[in-house]
Short mmCIF file of C-alpha atoms and ligand atoms in Angstrom, two decimals:
data_model
loop_
_atom_site.label_atom_id
_atom_site.label_comp_id
_atom_site.label_asym_id
_atom_site.label_seq_id
_atom_site.Cartn_x
_atom_site.Cartn_y
_atom_site.Cartn_z
CA MET A 1416 121.18 98.03 38.88
CA LYS A 1417 122.57 100.11 41.71
CA SER A 1418 121.63 98.64 45.07
CA CYS A 1419 122.38 101.78 47.09
CA ASP A 1420 123.78 105.33 46.86
CA ARG A 1421 125.41 105.49 50.25
CA ILE A 1422 126.09 103.21 53.17
CA TRP A 1423 126.89 104.06 56.78
CA THR A 1424 129.00 101.33 58.36
CA HIS A 1425 130.00 100.56 61.95
CA VAL A 1426 127.06 102.42 63.47
CA ASN A 1427 125.02 101.64 66.54
CA LEU A 1428 121.35 102.24 65.90
CA ALA A 1429 118.59 103.54 68.12
CA THR A 1430 115.95 102.55 65.59
CA LEU A 1431 112.93 103.62 67.70
CA ASN A 1432 111.21 100.80 65.84
CA PRO A 1433 108.88 99.06 68.32
CA GLU A 1434 109.28 95.79 66.41
CA VAL A 1435 112.95 95.70 67.40
CA GLU A 1436 113.09 94.24 70.85
CA GLY A 1437 114.50 96.16 73.80
CA PRO A 1438 114.82 99.81 74.79
CA TYR A 1439 115.20 102.33 71.94
CA GLY A 1440 115.06 99.43 69.43
CA VAL A 1441 118.85 99.24 69.70
CA LEU A 1442 120.89 97.33 67.09
CA LEU A 1443 124.66 97.37 67.64
CA ASN A 1444 127.39 97.46 64.98
CA GLN A 1445 125.20 97.79 61.92
CA SER A 1446 125.22 99.24 58.44
CA VAL A 1447 122.47 101.36 56.93
CA SER A 1448 122.11 101.61 53.15
CA VAL A 1449 120.15 104.34 51.42
CA LEU A 1450 118.90 104.65 47.85
CA ASP A 1451 116.94 107.55 46.41
CA GLY A 1452 116.47 109.08 49.84
CA ARG A 1453 115.14 105.98 51.54
CA ILE A 1454 116.56 103.33 53.83
CA VAL A 1455 116.87 100.17 51.72
CA ALA A 1456 118.82 97.88 54.06
CA ILE A 1457 119.84 97.57 57.69
CA GLN A 1458 122.43 94.86 58.06
CA ALA A 1459 124.76 93.70 60.83
CA MET A 1460 128.42 94.44 60.05
CA GLU A 1461 129.36 90.83 60.65
CA SER A 1462 127.19 89.72 57.73
CA LEU A 1463 128.16 92.54 55.36
CA ASP A 1464 130.72 91.97 52.63
CA LEU A 1465 132.00 95.48 51.96
CA ALA A 1466 133.94 94.30 48.90
CA THR A 1467 130.64 93.81 47.07
CA VAL A 1468 129.36 97.31 47.86
CA SER A 1469 129.71 99.99 45.19
CA ALA A 1470 128.49 103.12 46.94
CA ASP A 1471 129.74 106.00 49.07
CA VAL A 1472 130.88 104.39 52.29
CA ILE A 1473 130.74 106.48 55.46
CA ASP A 1474 132.48 104.85 58.39
CA GLY A 1475 130.43 105.65 61.50
CA GLN A 1476 133.29 104.54 63.80
CA GLY A 1477 130.96 103.22 66.46
CA LYS A 1478 128.88 106.38 66.73
CA TRP A 1479 125.09 106.29 67.15
CA LEU A 1480 122.52 106.79 64.44
CA THR A 1481 118.95 107.82 65.26
CA PRO A 1482 116.04 108.97 63.13
CA GLY A 1483 116.24 112.70 62.34
CA LEU A 1484 114.49 114.64 65.08
CA VAL A 1485 110.93 115.89 64.53
CA ASP A 1486 109.75 119.09 66.23
CA ALA A 1487 105.98 118.66 65.97
CA HIS A 1488 104.86 121.98 67.48
CA THR A 1489 106.43 125.37 66.75
CA HIS A 1490 105.37 128.93 66.08
CA LEU A 1491 108.78 129.85 64.70
CA VAL A 1492 107.60 132.33 62.07
CA PHE A 1493 106.98 135.70 63.72
CA ALA A 1494 108.36 139.22 63.86
CA GLY A 1495 109.23 141.36 66.86
CA ASN A 1496 110.62 140.49 70.20
CA ARG A 1497 109.22 140.06 73.67
CA ALA A 1498 112.46 140.34 75.67
CA GLU A 1499 111.51 143.76 76.99
CA GLU A 1500 108.22 142.41 78.22
CA PHE A 1501 110.12 139.58 79.92
CA GLU A 1502 112.30 142.15 81.62
CA GLN A 1503 109.37 144.35 82.66
CA ARG A 1504 107.65 141.41 84.25
CA LEU A 1505 110.75 140.58 86.24
CA LEU A 1506 110.87 144.19 87.36
CA GLY A 1507 107.39 143.71 88.75
CA VAL A 1508 105.13 145.16 86.04
CA GLY A 1509 101.80 143.30 85.97
CA TYR A 1510 100.25 141.41 83.10
CA GLU A 1511 97.51 143.95 82.43
CA GLU A 1512 99.89 146.88 82.55
CA ILE A 1513 102.05 145.09 79.99
CA ALA A 1514 99.02 144.60 77.74
CA ARG A 1515 98.14 148.34 78.15
CA ARG A 1516 101.67 149.25 77.11
CA GLY A 1517 101.08 147.25 73.92
CA GLY A 1518 102.86 144.08 75.04
CA GLY A 1519 101.75 140.48 75.02
CA ILE A 1520 100.60 138.44 72.06
CA ILE A 1521 99.18 141.51 70.29
CA SER A 1522 102.65 143.07 70.10
CA THR A 1523 103.79 140.02 68.12
CA VAL A 1524 100.67 140.31 65.96
CA ASN A 1525 101.38 143.99 65.23
CA ALA A 1526 105.01 143.31 64.32
CA THR A 1527 104.10 140.28 62.19
CA ARG A 1528 101.40 142.17 60.31
CA LYS A 1529 103.94 144.85 59.37
CA ALA A 1530 106.54 142.37 58.08
CA SER A 1531 106.75 141.17 54.48
CA VAL A 1532 107.08 137.49 53.60
CA GLU A 1533 110.78 138.09 52.90
CA GLU A 1534 111.29 139.77 56.28
CA LEU A 1535 109.54 136.92 58.05
CA VAL A 1536 111.78 134.41 56.28
CA THR A 1537 114.90 136.39 57.25
CA LEU A 1538 113.81 136.68 60.88
CA SER A 1539 112.76 133.05 61.18
CA GLY A 1540 115.79 131.51 59.43
CA PRO A 1541 118.12 131.62 62.48
CA ARG A 1542 115.48 129.96 64.67
CA LEU A 1543 115.07 127.16 62.18
CA GLU A 1544 118.86 126.87 61.84
CA ALA A 1545 119.18 126.44 65.60
CA LEU A 1546 116.79 123.48 65.45
CA LEU A 1547 118.51 121.94 62.45
CA ALA A 1548 121.94 122.27 64.07
CA GLU A 1549 120.76 119.83 66.71
CA GLY A 1550 119.63 117.14 64.30
CA VAL A 1551 116.05 118.20 63.54
CA THR A 1552 114.94 117.18 60.04
CA THR A 1553 111.17 117.84 60.23
CA VAL A 1554 109.47 120.89 61.73
CA GLU A 1555 105.85 121.82 62.12
CA ILE A 1556 105.22 125.58 61.78
CA LYS A 1557 102.00 127.33 62.74
CA SER A 1558 100.55 130.64 61.67
CA GLY A 1559 98.62 132.51 64.36
CA TYR A 1560 100.28 135.93 64.64
CA GLY A 1561 98.56 137.44 61.61
CA LEU A 1562 94.92 137.04 62.66
CA SER A 1563 93.65 138.41 59.35
CA VAL A 1564 93.20 136.51 56.12
CA GLU A 1565 96.12 138.17 54.37
CA SER A 1566 98.54 138.10 57.33
CA GLU A 1567 97.83 134.47 58.20
CA LEU A 1568 98.42 133.42 54.58
CA LYS A 1569 101.61 135.50 54.60
CA MET A 1570 102.93 133.56 57.59
CA LEU A 1571 102.19 130.25 55.87
CA ARG A 1572 103.88 131.44 52.68
CA ALA A 1573 106.96 132.28 54.76
CA ALA A 1574 106.91 128.77 56.25
CA LYS A 1575 106.69 127.29 52.76
CA GLN A 1576 109.64 129.42 51.63
CA LEU A 1577 111.74 128.17 54.51
CA GLU A 1578 111.17 124.65 53.20
CA GLN A 1579 112.58 125.76 49.84
CA LEU A 1580 115.63 127.37 51.43
CA TYR A 1581 116.63 124.69 53.92
CA PRO A 1582 117.03 120.92 53.81
CA VAL A 1583 114.04 120.23 56.05
CA ARG A 1584 110.49 118.91 55.82
CA ILE A 1585 107.94 121.41 57.03
CA SER A 1586 104.37 120.66 58.02
CA THR A 1587 102.27 123.83 57.97
CA THR A 1588 99.41 124.47 60.35
CA LEU A 1589 96.81 127.19 60.09
CA LEU A 1590 96.33 128.53 63.62
CA GLY A 1591 93.89 131.28 62.70
CA ALA A 1592 92.06 130.70 65.99
CA HIS A 1593 95.04 131.61 68.19
CA ALA A 1594 93.76 134.87 69.70
CA VAL A 1595 90.90 137.26 69.08
CA PRO A 1596 92.28 140.08 66.92
CA PRO A 1597 91.69 143.69 68.04
CA GLU A 1598 89.26 144.28 65.13
CA PHE A 1599 86.97 141.63 66.62
CA SER A 1600 87.53 142.33 70.31
CA ASP A 1601 83.80 142.13 71.09
CA ASN A 1602 82.97 139.59 68.45
CA ALA A 1603 85.01 136.40 68.70
CA ASP A 1604 82.21 134.51 66.93
CA GLY A 1605 82.51 136.90 64.01
CA TYR A 1606 86.23 136.20 63.81
CA ILE A 1607 85.58 132.44 63.82
CA GLU A 1608 83.19 133.01 60.89
CA LEU A 1609 86.03 134.73 59.04
CA VAL A 1610 88.42 131.86 59.84
CA CYS A 1611 85.92 129.25 58.61
CA ASN A 1612 84.38 131.04 55.65
CA GLU A 1613 87.39 132.87 54.24
CA LEU A 1614 90.72 131.98 55.80
CA ILE A 1615 90.57 128.18 55.69
CA PRO A 1616 89.23 128.03 52.10
CA ALA A 1617 91.90 130.54 50.95
CA ALA A 1618 94.69 128.51 52.58
CA VAL A 1619 93.35 125.32 51.01
CA ALA A 1620 93.05 126.95 47.57
CA GLU A 1621 96.73 127.95 47.74
CA GLY A 1622 97.86 124.61 49.21
CA LEU A 1623 99.35 126.39 52.22
CA ALA A 1624 98.19 124.25 55.14
CA ASP A 1625 98.35 120.59 56.11
CA SER A 1626 96.24 121.04 59.21
CA VAL A 1627 94.43 123.54 61.41
CA ASP A 1628 95.01 124.32 65.07
CA VAL A 1629 93.06 126.24 67.72
CA PHE A 1630 93.79 127.69 71.16
CA CYS A 1631 90.92 126.32 73.26
CA GLU A 1632 91.06 128.29 76.50
CA SER A 1633 89.00 130.84 78.39
CA ILE A 1634 91.48 133.55 77.31
CA ALA A 1635 91.15 132.45 73.67
CA PHE A 1636 88.35 130.39 72.07
CA SER A 1637 85.52 128.31 73.54
CA PRO A 1638 84.95 124.63 72.71
CA ASP A 1639 81.96 125.63 70.56
CA GLN A 1640 84.06 128.04 68.56
CA CYS A 1641 86.82 125.44 68.17
CA LYS A 1642 84.23 122.92 67.03
CA ARG A 1643 83.28 125.18 64.12
CA VAL A 1644 86.92 125.30 63.04
CA PHE A 1645 87.23 121.49 63.27
CA GLN A 1646 84.06 121.04 61.26
CA THR A 1647 85.34 123.30 58.50
CA ALA A 1648 88.77 121.64 58.53
CA ARG A 1649 87.14 118.27 58.15
CA GLU A 1650 85.01 119.47 55.23
CA GLN A 1651 88.07 120.97 53.57
CA GLY A 1652 90.25 117.88 54.07
CA LEU A 1653 92.74 119.37 56.54
CA GLY A 1654 94.19 117.63 59.59
CA ILE A 1655 93.32 118.81 63.07
CA LYS A 1656 95.58 119.80 65.95
CA ALA A 1657 94.64 121.67 69.12
CA HIS A 1658 96.14 123.62 72.02
CA VAL A 1659 94.01 122.25 74.85
CA GLU A 1660 93.94 121.87 78.61
CA GLN A 1661 97.03 124.08 79.00
CA LEU A 1662 95.70 126.37 81.72
CA SER A 1663 92.26 124.86 82.49
CA ASN A 1664 90.17 121.84 81.54
CA LEU A 1665 87.56 122.78 78.93
CA HIS A 1666 87.51 119.17 77.61
CA GLY A 1667 89.06 120.35 74.37
CA ALA A 1668 91.14 117.19 73.96
CA GLU A 1669 88.00 115.07 73.92
CA LEU A 1670 86.37 117.41 71.43
CA ALA A 1671 89.43 117.38 69.14
CA SER A 1672 89.70 113.59 69.41
CA ASN A 1673 86.07 113.25 68.37
CA TYR A 1674 87.09 115.02 65.18
CA GLY A 1675 89.99 112.60 64.69
CA ALA A 1676 92.69 115.09 65.70
CA TRP A 1677 96.29 114.24 64.79
CA SER A 1678 97.38 115.59 68.15
CA ALA A 1679 96.26 117.44 71.23
CA ASP A 1680 98.99 119.61 72.71
CA HIS A 1681 100.00 120.85 76.22
CA LEU A 1682 97.41 118.87 78.25
CA GLU A 1683 98.56 119.83 81.75
CA CYS A 1684 94.93 119.89 82.95
CA ILE A 1685 93.47 116.90 81.06
CA ASP A 1686 91.47 114.28 83.00
CA GLU A 1687 91.19 110.53 82.44
CA ASN A 1688 88.12 110.81 80.21
CA GLY A 1689 90.06 113.11 77.94
CA VAL A 1690 92.97 110.65 77.86
CA LYS A 1691 90.59 107.79 77.02
CA ALA A 1692 89.05 109.79 74.16
CA MET A 1693 92.53 110.45 72.78
CA ALA A 1694 93.42 106.76 73.03
CA ALA A 1695 90.24 105.75 71.20
CA ALA A 1696 90.92 108.21 68.38
CA GLY A 1697 94.67 107.54 68.06
CA THR A 1698 95.38 111.18 68.89
CA VAL A 1699 98.98 111.92 69.91
CA ALA A 1700 99.66 113.84 73.14
CA THR A 1701 102.24 116.53 72.40
CA MET A 1702 104.20 117.67 75.45
CA CYS A 1703 105.45 121.25 75.48
CA PRO A 1704 107.68 121.43 78.56
CA GLY A 1705 109.30 124.67 77.40
CA ALA A 1706 106.04 126.57 77.92
CA PHE A 1707 105.49 124.84 81.26
CA TYR A 1708 108.95 125.99 82.32
CA PHE A 1709 108.76 129.52 80.98
CA LEU A 1710 105.30 130.19 82.42
CA ARG A 1711 106.40 128.58 85.69
CA GLU A 1712 103.40 126.30 85.65
CA THR A 1713 103.03 123.79 88.45
CA ARG A 1714 100.54 121.26 87.16
CA VAL A 1715 102.34 118.50 85.29
CA PRO A 1716 100.53 116.63 82.46
CA PRO A 1717 99.38 113.16 83.59
CA ILE A 1718 102.16 111.13 82.01
CA GLU A 1719 101.12 107.99 83.86
CA LEU A 1720 97.61 108.15 82.35
CA PHE A 1721 99.02 108.50 78.83
CA ARG A 1722 101.20 105.45 79.49
CA ARG A 1723 98.33 103.43 80.92
CA HIS A 1724 96.08 104.15 77.94
CA ASN A 1725 98.85 103.80 75.35
CA VAL A 1726 98.57 107.34 74.08
CA PRO A 1727 101.77 108.17 72.15
CA MET A 1728 103.60 111.17 73.61
CA ALA A 1729 105.44 113.60 71.34
CA VAL A 1730 107.89 116.17 72.73
CA ALA A 1731 108.12 119.57 71.03
CA THR A 1732 109.69 122.98 71.62
CA ASP A 1733 106.50 125.07 71.13
CA LEU A 1734 109.04 127.68 69.98
CA ASN A 1735 107.20 131.02 70.24
CA PRO A 1736 108.01 134.52 71.51
CA GLY A 1737 105.54 134.63 74.37
CA SER A 1738 105.46 131.38 76.30
CA SER A 1739 108.37 129.28 75.02
CA PRO A 1740 111.30 131.12 73.45
CA LEU A 1741 113.09 127.80 73.11
CA ALA A 1742 114.91 126.83 69.92
CA SER A 1743 116.36 123.57 71.23
CA LEU A 1744 114.52 120.29 70.89
CA ARG A 1745 117.32 118.62 72.85
CA LEU A 1746 116.60 120.90 75.80
CA ALA A 1747 112.86 120.21 75.42
CA MET A 1748 113.70 116.50 75.68
CA ASN A 1749 115.66 117.13 78.84
CA MET A 1750 112.80 119.18 80.29
CA ALA A 1751 110.34 116.40 79.43
CA CYS A 1752 112.42 114.17 81.72
CA THR A 1753 113.29 116.60 84.51
CA LEU A 1754 109.95 118.44 84.69
CA PHE A 1755 107.46 115.80 83.50
CA ARG A 1756 109.33 112.66 84.60
CA MET A 1757 109.26 111.08 81.17
CA THR A 1758 112.07 108.58 80.61
CA PRO A 1759 114.95 109.40 78.23
CA GLU A 1760 113.63 106.68 75.93
CA GLU A 1761 110.15 108.27 75.92
CA ALA A 1762 111.72 111.67 75.28
CA LEU A 1763 113.66 110.38 72.27
CA ALA A 1764 110.59 108.54 70.96
CA GLY A 1765 108.68 111.79 71.52
CA ALA A 1766 111.14 113.72 69.35
CA THR A 1767 111.20 111.06 66.61
CA ARG A 1768 108.53 108.39 66.13
CA CYS A 1769 105.71 110.02 68.09
CA GLY A 1770 106.54 113.49 66.73
CA ALA A 1771 106.17 112.05 63.22
CA GLN A 1772 102.85 110.47 64.23
CA ALA A 1773 101.63 113.85 65.51
CA LEU A 1774 102.12 115.14 61.95
CA ARG A 1775 100.60 112.02 60.35
CA MET A 1776 104.01 111.27 58.87
CA GLY A 1777 104.59 108.19 61.01
CA SER A 1778 104.65 105.76 58.10
CA GLU A 1779 107.51 107.67 56.46
CA LEU A 1780 109.49 109.26 59.27
CA GLY A 1781 110.61 108.84 62.85
CA GLN A 1782 112.14 105.35 62.80
CA LEU A 1783 115.19 103.69 61.30
CA LYS A 1784 113.41 101.08 59.26
CA VAL A 1785 113.66 99.74 55.72
CA GLY A 1786 111.34 101.72 53.45
CA MET A 1787 111.32 104.88 55.54
CA CYS A 1788 112.82 108.22 54.49
CA ALA A 1789 116.54 108.35 55.22
CA ASP A 1790 116.32 111.38 57.55
CA MET A 1791 118.84 110.54 60.25
CA ALA A 1792 121.21 111.99 62.83
CA LEU A 1793 124.65 110.65 63.71
CA TRP A 1794 125.75 111.39 67.27
CA ASP A 1795 129.01 111.20 69.14
CA ILE A 1796 127.51 109.60 72.23
CA GLU A 1797 127.97 106.42 74.21
CA HIS A 1798 124.31 105.72 74.89
CA PRO A 1799 121.03 107.09 73.48
CA ALA A 1800 119.95 108.25 76.96
CA GLU A 1801 122.59 110.99 76.57
CA LEU A 1802 120.35 112.77 74.07
CA ALA A 1803 117.89 113.64 76.83
CA TYR A 1804 120.47 113.85 79.60
CA GLN A 1805 122.92 116.42 78.38
CA PHE A 1806 122.09 119.86 77.04
CA GLY A 1807 124.15 122.76 75.78
CA VAL A 1808 126.76 120.51 74.18
CA ASN A 1809 126.03 119.59 70.60
CA SER A 1810 126.99 115.98 70.06
CA LEU A 1811 125.64 115.92 66.50
CA VAL A 1812 128.20 114.68 63.97
CA GLN A 1813 126.08 114.41 60.86
CA ARG A 1814 122.62 115.55 59.98
CA ILE A 1815 121.31 113.39 57.18
CA PHE A 1816 118.36 114.58 55.13
CA SER A 1817 116.85 112.33 52.48
CA GLY A 1818 119.99 110.18 52.48
CA GLU A 1819 122.44 113.07 52.10
CA VAL A 1820 124.68 114.72 54.68
CA LYS A 1821 123.35 118.25 55.20
CA ASN A 1822 125.15 119.63 58.21
CA GLN A 1823 125.51 123.27 57.36
CA PRO A 1824 122.89 125.95 56.77
CA PRO A 1825 122.82 126.89 53.07
CA HIS A 1826 124.58 130.27 53.46
N1 DI6 B 1408 99.74 128.88 73.92
C1 DI6 B 1408 100.56 129.73 74.52
O1 DI6 B 1408 101.06 129.59 75.58
C2 DI6 B 1408 100.73 130.79 73.60
N2 DI6 B 1408 99.99 130.48 72.50
C3 DI6 B 1408 99.42 129.35 72.72
O2 DI6 B 1408 98.66 128.84 71.94
C4 DI6 B 1408 101.26 132.09 73.83
C5 DI6 B 1408 101.70 132.73 72.56
C6 DI6 B 1408 102.23 134.10 72.78
O3 DI6 B 1408 102.12 134.65 73.87
O4 DI6 B 1408 102.80 134.65 71.82
FE1 FE B 1409 101.88 126.46 70.91
#
């Protein structure tokens, strides 16, 4: 019987496995064997007899292997462009004037509603490719720019198609409660009814969503409205994620945690009670430093409280056209360090192990460990801290998906 399909030799590992002692779970000069898409052995080179191995051998030449990166929060499926709005703002045009001119989130909604599934796939492909080119192997994608039953489902179908077209795992999230659509401008409760009674069941019937998400904020939905969405998600067997405490503290993280949320995201304004509720529920804190940067926020999420209460911190791009037009998880990792004062080790854990946990994929992904999926990235670096330190230079040598080298986009 074949013991492995492929073996990487002479590699240094940042395993991100907490059972391996020391920072990053480092193991030097190792080999990693994969069979049927999974890691089946991790063995020191000094104890490996290569003569007995009958498999593809890839000599890592002392380069570093990490788990494939996980971007646990994106809105990368959308149509339209907000660059003009960006420019207008910098020329001094106010927020309300921009909204009157048809800008803001509703401009993305209008463009997305007009696009077909195929157009959305074509427009979103390059954004996904940019992530993959930097070693990302798992991406979460949210709906939220359709805001009608048909357009939300269309966005999720586009996300599912991307998974067919590219070597990537995609976790899909139904963010129906992202903004109040124009048709319901005086009736947000009515829209929430639609989300709960029609949209969520339709997405479940078609197998389009792994989880739901909400934007809990005074400019979006109230905690009571979000609660209705969580209740329905729970009844329908979907996971729960939430945009909370980004601009103000409505105690949304506590609410989401009480519903067993997979993650609560942004969290700039969370207090210690919220952090404790997350810790008790095992809810991951997803940091979105790209939005913090782009919106020029000043209140930093309380990293020290997350550390103290052992709340895992994921790091994500939040790739979206309005508040985080960032298609680089490596740059998000750098921002997590420079803006939020996370350590490079926390940033890498945030883009691997904790990102996987935020998608409830932590038992399969996010660590180099026997039994886990062989989604990996091989880097030409001298130390794993470089992955959060440098940006703009792509040090990725191989992107390995399910045990196979998949560097190039498929076209
Ligand atoms: N948080 C944000 O900052 C945005 N959505 C969200 O949930 C903004 C999205 C947009 O403006 O397109
Ligand atoms: Fe977001």
